[in-house]
Coordinates of C-alpha atoms in Angstrom, one line a residue:
X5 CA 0.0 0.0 0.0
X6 CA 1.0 3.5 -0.9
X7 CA -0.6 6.1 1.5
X8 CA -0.8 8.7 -1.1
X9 CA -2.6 10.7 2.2
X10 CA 0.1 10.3 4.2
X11 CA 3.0 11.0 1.8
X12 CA 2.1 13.9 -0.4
X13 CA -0.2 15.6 2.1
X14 CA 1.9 14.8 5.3
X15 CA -1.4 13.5 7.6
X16 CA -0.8 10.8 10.6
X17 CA -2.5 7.9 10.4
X18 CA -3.8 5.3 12.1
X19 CA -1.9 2.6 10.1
X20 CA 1.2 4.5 10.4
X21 CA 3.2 1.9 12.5
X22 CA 1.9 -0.8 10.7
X23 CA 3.2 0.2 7.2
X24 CA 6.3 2.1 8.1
X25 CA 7.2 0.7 11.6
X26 CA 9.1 -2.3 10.4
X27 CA 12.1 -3.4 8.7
X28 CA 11.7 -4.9 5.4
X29 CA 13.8 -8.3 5.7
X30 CA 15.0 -8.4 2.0
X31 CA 18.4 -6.6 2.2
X32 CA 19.3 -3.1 0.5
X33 CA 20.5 -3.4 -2.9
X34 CA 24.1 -2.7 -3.3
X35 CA 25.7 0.0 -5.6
X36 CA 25.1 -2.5 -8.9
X37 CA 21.4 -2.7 -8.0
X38 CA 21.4 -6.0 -6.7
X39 CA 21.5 -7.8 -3.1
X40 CA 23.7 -10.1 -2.3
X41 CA 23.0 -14.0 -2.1
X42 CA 22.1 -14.3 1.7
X43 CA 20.1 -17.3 2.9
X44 CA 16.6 -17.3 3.8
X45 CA 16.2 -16.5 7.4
X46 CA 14.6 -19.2 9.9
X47 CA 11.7 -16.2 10.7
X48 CA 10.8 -13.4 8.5
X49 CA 11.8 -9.7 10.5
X50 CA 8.1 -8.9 9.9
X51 CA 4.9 -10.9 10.6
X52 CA 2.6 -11.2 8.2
X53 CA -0.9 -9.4 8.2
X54 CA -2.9 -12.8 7.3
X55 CA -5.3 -12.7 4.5
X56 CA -8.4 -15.6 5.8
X57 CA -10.7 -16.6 2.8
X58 CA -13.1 -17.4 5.7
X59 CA -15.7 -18.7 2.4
X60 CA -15.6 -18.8 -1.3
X61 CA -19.2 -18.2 -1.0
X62 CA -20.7 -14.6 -2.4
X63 CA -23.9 -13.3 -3.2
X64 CA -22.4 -11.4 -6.1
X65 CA -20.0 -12.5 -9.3
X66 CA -17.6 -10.1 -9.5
X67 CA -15.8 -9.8 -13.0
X68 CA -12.3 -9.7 -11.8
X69 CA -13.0 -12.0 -8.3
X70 CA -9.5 -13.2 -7.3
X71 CA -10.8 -16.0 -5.4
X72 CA -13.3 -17.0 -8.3
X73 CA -15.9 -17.0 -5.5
X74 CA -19.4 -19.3 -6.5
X75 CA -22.7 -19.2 -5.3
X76 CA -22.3 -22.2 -2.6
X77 CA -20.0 -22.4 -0.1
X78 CA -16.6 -24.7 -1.4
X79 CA -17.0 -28.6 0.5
X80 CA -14.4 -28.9 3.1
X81 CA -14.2 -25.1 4.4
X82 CA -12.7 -24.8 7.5
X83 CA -15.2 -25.0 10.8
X84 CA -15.1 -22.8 13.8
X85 CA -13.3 -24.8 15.7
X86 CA -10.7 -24.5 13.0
X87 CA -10.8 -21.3 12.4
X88 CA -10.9 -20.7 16.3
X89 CA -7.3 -22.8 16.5
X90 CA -6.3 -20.8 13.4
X91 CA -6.5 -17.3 15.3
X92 CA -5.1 -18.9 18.4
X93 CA -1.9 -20.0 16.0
X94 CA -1.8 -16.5 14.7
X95 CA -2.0 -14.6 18.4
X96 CA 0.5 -16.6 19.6
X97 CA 3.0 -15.9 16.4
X98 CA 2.6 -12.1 17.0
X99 CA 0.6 -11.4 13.7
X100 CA -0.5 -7.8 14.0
X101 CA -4.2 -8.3 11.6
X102 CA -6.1 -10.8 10.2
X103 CA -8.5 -9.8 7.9
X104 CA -11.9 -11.7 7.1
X105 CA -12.2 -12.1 3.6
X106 CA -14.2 -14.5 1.2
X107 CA -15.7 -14.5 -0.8
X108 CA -18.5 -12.5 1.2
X109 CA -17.4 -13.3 4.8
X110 CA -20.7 -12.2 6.0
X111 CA -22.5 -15.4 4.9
X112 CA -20.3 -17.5 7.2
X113 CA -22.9 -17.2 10.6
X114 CA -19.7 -17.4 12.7
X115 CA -17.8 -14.3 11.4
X116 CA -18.9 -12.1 14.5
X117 CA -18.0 -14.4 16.7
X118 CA -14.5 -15.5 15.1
X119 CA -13.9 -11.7 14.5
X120 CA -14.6 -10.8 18.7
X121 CA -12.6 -14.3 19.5
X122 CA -9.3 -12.4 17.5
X123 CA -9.7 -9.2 19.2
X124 CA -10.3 -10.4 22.9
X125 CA -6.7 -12.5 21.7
X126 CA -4.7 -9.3 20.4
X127 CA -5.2 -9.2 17.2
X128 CA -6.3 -6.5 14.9
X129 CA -9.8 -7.7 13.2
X130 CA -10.8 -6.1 10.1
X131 CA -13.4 -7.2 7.0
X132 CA -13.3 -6.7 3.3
X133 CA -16.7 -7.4 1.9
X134 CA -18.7 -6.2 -0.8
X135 CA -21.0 -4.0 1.7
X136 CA -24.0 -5.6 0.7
X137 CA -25.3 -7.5 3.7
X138 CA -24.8 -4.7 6.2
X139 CA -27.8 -3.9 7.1
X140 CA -27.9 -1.5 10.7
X141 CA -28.0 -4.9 12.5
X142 CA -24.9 -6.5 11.1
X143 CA -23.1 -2.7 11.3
X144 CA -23.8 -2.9 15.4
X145 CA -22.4 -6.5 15.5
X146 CA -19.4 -5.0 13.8
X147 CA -18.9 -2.7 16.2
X148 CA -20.1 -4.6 19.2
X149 CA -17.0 -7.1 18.5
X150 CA -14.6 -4.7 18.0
X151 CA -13.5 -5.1 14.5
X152 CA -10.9 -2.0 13.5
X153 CA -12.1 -1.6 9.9
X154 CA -14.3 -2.8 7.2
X155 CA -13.7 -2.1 3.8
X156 CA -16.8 -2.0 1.2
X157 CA -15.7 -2.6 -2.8
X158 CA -16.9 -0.8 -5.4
X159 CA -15.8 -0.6 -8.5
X160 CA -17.4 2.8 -9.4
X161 CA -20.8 4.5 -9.5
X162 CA -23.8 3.0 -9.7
X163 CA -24.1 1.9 -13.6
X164 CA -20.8 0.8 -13.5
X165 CA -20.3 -1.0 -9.9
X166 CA -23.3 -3.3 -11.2
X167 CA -22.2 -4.4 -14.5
X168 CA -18.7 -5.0 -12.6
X169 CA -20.5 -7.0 -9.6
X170 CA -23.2 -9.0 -12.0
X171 CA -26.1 -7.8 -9.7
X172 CA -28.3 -4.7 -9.9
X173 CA -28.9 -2.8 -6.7
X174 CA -25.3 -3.9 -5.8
X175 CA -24.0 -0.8 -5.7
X176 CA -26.9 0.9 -3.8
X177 CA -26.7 -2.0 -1.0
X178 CA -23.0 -1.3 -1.1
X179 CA -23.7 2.0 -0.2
X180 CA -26.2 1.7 2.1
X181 CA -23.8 -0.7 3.9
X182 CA -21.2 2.0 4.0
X183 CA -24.0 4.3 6.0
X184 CA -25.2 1.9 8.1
X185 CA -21.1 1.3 9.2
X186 CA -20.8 5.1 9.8
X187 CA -24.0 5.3 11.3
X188 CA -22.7 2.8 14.0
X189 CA -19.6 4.2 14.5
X190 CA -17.4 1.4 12.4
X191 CA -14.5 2.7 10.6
X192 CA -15.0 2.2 7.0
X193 CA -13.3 2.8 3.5
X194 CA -14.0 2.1 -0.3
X195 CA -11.8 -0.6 -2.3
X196 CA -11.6 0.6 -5.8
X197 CA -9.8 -1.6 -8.1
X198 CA -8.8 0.5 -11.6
X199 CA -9.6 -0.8 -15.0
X200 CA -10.2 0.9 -18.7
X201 CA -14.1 -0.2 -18.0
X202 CA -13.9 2.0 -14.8
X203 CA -11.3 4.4 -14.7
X204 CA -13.6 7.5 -15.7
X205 CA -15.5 6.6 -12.8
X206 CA -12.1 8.0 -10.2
X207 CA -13.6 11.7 -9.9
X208 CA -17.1 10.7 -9.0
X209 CA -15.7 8.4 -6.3
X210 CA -14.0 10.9 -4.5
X211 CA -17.0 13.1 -5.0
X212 CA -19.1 10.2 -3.0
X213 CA -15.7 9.7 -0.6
X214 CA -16.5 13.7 0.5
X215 CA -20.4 13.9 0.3
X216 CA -20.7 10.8 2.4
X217 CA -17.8 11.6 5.1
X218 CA -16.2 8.0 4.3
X219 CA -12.4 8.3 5.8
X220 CA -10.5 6.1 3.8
X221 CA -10.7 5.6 0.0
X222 CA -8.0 2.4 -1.4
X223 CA -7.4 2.5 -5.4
X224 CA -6.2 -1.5 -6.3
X225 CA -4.1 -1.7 -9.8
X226 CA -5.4 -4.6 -11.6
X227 CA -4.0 -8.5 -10.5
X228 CA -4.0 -11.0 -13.3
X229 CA -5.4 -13.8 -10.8
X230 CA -8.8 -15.8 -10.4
X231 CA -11.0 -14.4 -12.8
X232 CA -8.9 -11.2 -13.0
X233 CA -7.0 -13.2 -15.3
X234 CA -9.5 -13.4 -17.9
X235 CA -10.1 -9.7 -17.7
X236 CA -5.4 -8.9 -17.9
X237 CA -6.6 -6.9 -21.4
X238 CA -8.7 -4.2 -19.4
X239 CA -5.3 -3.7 -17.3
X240 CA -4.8 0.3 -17.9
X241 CA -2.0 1.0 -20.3
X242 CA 1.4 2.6 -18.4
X243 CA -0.4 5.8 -19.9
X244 CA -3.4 5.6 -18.4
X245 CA -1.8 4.6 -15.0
X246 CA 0.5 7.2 -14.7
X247 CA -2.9 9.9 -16.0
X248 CA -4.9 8.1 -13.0
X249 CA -2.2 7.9 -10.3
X250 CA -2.1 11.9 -10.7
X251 CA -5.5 12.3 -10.8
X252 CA -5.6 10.6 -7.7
X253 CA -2.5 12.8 -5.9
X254 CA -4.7 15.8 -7.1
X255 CA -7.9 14.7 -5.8
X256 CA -6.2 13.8 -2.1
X257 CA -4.6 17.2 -2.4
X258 CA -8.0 18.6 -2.7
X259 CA -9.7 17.0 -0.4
X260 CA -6.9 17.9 2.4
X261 CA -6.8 21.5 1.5
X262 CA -10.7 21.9 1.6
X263 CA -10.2 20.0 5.7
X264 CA -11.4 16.7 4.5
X265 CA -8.6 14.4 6.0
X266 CA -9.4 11.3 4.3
X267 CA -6.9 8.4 4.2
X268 CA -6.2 7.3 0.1
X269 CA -4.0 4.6 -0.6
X270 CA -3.0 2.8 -3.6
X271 CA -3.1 -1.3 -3.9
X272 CA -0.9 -3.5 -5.2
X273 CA 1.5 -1.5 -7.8
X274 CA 4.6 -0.2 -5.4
X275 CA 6.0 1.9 -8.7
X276 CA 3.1 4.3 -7.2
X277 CA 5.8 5.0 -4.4
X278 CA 8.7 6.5 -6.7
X279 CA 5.9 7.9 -8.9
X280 CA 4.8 9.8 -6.1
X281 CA 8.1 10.9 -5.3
X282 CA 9.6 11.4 -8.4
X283 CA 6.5 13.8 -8.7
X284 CA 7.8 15.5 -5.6
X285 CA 11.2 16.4 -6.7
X286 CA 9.9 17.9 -9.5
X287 CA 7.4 20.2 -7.7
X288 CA 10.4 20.8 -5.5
X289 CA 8.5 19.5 -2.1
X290 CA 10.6 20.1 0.8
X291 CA 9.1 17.0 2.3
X292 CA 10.7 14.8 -0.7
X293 CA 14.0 13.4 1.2
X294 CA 11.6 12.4 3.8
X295 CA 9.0 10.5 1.8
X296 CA 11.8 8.8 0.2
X297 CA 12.8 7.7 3.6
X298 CA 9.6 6.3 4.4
X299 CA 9.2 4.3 1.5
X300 CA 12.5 2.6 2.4
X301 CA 11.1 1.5 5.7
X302 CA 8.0 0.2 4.2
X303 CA 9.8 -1.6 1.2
X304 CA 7.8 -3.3 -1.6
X305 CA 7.4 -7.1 -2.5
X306 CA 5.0 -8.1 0.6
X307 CA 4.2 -11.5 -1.1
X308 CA 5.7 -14.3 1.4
X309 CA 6.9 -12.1 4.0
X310 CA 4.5 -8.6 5.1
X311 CA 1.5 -10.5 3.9
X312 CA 0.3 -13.8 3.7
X313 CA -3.1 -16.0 2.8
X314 CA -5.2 -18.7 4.5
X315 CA -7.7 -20.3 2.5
X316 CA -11.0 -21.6 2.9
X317 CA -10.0 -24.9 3.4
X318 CA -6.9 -24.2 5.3
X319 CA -4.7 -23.8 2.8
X320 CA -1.3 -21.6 2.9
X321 CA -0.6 -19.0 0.1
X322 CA 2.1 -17.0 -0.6
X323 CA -0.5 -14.0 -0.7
X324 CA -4.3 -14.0 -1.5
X325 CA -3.8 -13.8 -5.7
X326 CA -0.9 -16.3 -5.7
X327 CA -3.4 -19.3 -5.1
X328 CA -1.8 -22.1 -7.2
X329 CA 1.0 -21.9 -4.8
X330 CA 0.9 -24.0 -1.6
X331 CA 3.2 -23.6 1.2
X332 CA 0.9 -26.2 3.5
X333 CA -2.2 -26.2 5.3
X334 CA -3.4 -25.4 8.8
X335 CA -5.3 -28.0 9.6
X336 CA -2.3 -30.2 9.1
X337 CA 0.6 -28.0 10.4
X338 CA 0.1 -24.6 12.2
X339 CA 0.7 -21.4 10.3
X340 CA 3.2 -20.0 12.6
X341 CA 5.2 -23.1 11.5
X342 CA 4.9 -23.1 7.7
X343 CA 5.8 -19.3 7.5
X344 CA 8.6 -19.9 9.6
X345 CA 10.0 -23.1 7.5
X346 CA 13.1 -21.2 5.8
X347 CA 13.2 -25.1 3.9
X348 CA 10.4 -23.7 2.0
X349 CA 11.7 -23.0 -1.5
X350 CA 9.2 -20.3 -2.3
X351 CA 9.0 -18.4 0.7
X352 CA 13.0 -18.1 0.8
X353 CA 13.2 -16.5 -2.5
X354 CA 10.4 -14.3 -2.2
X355 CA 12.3 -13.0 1.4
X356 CA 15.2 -12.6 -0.9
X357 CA 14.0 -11.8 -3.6
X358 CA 16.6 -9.3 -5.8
X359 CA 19.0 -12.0 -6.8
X360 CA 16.3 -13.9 -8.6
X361 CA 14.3 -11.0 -10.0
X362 CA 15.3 -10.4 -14.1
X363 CA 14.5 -7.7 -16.5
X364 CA 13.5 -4.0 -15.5
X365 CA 13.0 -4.7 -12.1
X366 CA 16.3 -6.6 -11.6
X367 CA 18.0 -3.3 -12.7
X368 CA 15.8 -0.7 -11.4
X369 CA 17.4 2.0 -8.7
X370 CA 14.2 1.6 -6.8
X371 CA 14.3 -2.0 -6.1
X372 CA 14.4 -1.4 -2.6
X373 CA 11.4 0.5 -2.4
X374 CA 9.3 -1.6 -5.0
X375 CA 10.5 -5.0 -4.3
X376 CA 10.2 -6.2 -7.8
X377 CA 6.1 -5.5 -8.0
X378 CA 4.0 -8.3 -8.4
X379 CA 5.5 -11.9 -8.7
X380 CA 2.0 -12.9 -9.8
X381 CA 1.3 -10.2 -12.5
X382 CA 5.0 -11.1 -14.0
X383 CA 4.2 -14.7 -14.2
X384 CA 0.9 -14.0 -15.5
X385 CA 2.3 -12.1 -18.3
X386 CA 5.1 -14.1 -19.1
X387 CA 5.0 -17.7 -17.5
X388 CA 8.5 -16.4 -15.0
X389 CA 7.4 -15.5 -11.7
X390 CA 10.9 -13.2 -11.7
X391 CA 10.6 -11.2 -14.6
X392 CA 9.7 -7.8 -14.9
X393 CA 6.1 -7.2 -13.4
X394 CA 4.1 -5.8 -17.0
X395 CA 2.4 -3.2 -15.1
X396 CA 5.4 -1.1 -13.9
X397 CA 4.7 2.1 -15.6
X398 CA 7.9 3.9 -14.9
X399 CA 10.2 4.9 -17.6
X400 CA 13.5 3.3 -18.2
X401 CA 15.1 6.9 -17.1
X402 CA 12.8 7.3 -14.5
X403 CA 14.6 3.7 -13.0
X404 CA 18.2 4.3 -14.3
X405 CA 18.2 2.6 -17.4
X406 CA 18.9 5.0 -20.0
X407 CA 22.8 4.6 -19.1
X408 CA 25.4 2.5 -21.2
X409 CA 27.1 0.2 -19.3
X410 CA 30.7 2.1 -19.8
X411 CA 28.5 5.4 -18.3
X412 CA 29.3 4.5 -15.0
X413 CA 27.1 3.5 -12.0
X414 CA 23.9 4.6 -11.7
X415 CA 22.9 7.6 -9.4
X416 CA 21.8 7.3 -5.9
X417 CA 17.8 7.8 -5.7
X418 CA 18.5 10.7 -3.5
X419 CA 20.1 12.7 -6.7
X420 CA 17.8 12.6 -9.3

């Protein structure tokens, strides 16, 4: 996540320490752009925040549904008394969130329960749904169980959120879902993931973000996974990215300088980081250095080490997208122990990850910041899970590129 908010308009937020509190456990590239071979260590520096696909069940058939959710719920999902011993696992391994996902977690009956169970253990509870199902009941339940956040996903206005979602009325129910969470005193944002087929639909999103008082607003990039996949051509072009990423700087601006302090982030594209500050240098922000600085303590490349994916059937992902890649299963072996296994050949290379990455990203003088982008997109596009991830829309001079090889290293980030 890139707090777009936080970074260009220089507001404190919530998820501060979270993001920007911990050391990233891939090591700093050297002066040639590239770590070091270093082996995998026994326990990543950072626990994960843990993705749960608590059902592949959803009232809705989302176009670009990474989890290709049906109808009826997937035979074999995990009960409560393993999701119970799940959460257990994960308070005792320090996680810092775990956040109930689906499908549409609110048709599992035992989500409130599960979700008050994780906070009265330590953790951080917090829901991504499609909004739908919260009527004022279900908003008070929320609240009464003390999940943090719930984030609603739309996909744009109303014309356009339906045709996404498959359902009319989706995006009203969405919306009076959103309401009802405000009305009740739950902290809820908008998860708005960017295609051509939506795109146009940014401006009127933060027009709904204001006239509604919602405090957080997340814009997703596109991932090529589940039924995402069949949809890689509506991907925006780096064009269009680069158009909508400043559209989306100007709109936060806007929104802060008129006293609306609204938390925007971008999902799941970490070339939005030295976008943003690449921007910054040029409009000669004296707050540049220090955004720079921030992005190094975040770092990029999450997948297998900041974040991390339980299925519905107890399954272990690298991340919630990568889901043809198994690391175990909880009901066989405790998470805490298959994210710790350094034997695991995945997980070790994704912790360390800038000797294996090729192309662009292998080269770039961001690498520390990005991580290499999406290990799912890249293999998506190309069949190599290390080459360049397709949807990095930085230039080759924007990432140090445009130098022969007999021009001499490439700059430091800091002198652009």
């Amino acid at each position: 996540m890139i707090g777009i908010s936080r970074l260009y308009c220089g507001t404190a937020e919530s998820s501060d320490s979270l993001r920007y509190g911990r050391v990233s456990s891939a090591p700093a590239p050297g002066a040639s752009g590239r770590a070091p071979d270093m082996p995998a260590p026994t326990v990543p520096a950072r626990k994960p925040v843990v993705v749960w696909n608590s059902t592949r069940r959803c009232n809705l058939a989302c176009v670009h549904c990474y989890a290709r959710a049906t109808s009826a719920a997937e035979p074999g999902e995990m009960t409560t008394e393993d999701a119970r011993a799940l959460i257990e696992d994960l308070a005792r391994f320090n996680v810092p969130v775990i956040l109930f996902s689906g499908g549409e977690p609110l048709l599992r009956p035992d989500l409130f329960g599960l979700a008050a169970y994780a906070v009265k253990l330590g953790l951080r509870a917090v829901v991504s749904t499609n909004g739908t199902l919260i009527d004022r009941a279900a908003a008070e339940r929320l609240r009464d169980c003390g999940v943090s956040y719930v984030g609603v996903s739309i996909d744009g206005l109303e014309k356009t959120n339906d045709s996404f979602r498959g359902s009319r009325g989706a995006f009203a129910a969405a919306m009076s879902g959103v309401r009802n969470c405000l009305a009740s005193g739950v902290k809820v944002g908008l998860r708005f993931t960017m295609t051509r087929a939506n795109v146009h639909d940014i401006p009127g999103v933060f027009d709904l973000v204001r006239s509604e008082g919602i405090p957080r607003a997340c814009f997703y990039h596109l991932v090529y996974a589940g039924r995402g996949a069949s949809i890689a051509s509506y991907d925006l072009d780096h064009a269009a990215a680069r158009r909508a990423i400043d559209l989306i700087i100007d709109r936060t601006a806007a929104l802060h300088a008129a006293g609306a302090k609204t938390e925007v982030l971008t999902v799941d594209n970490h070339a939005d980081g030295p976008y943003l500050y690449l921007r910054m240098l040029r409009e000669k922000s004296p707050t540049a250095a220090g955004v720079l600085e921030l992005l190094r303590s975040q770092g990029g490349g999450s997948s297998g080490a900041g974040i991390g994916c339980v299925s519905w059937d107890g399954t272990v992902h690298p991340d919630q997208f990568w889901r043809h890649a198994t690391l175990g299963n909880v009901r066989h072996r405790p998470f805490s122990e298959i994210w710790s296994d350094a034997r695991e050949p995945l997980l070790a290379r994704l912790r360390q990850r800038p000797p294996h990455l090729a192309g662009r990203c292998a080269r770039c003088r961001f690498l520390e910041i990005c991580g290499g982008g999406s290990r799912v997109r890249a293999e998506a596009a190309t069949g190599d899970p290390w080459a360049s991830d397709p949807a990095c829309y930085l230039t080759d001079a924007e990432i140090g590129l445009d130098r022969a090889p007999h021009d001499g290293p490439r700059e430091s980030v800091t002198n652009v």
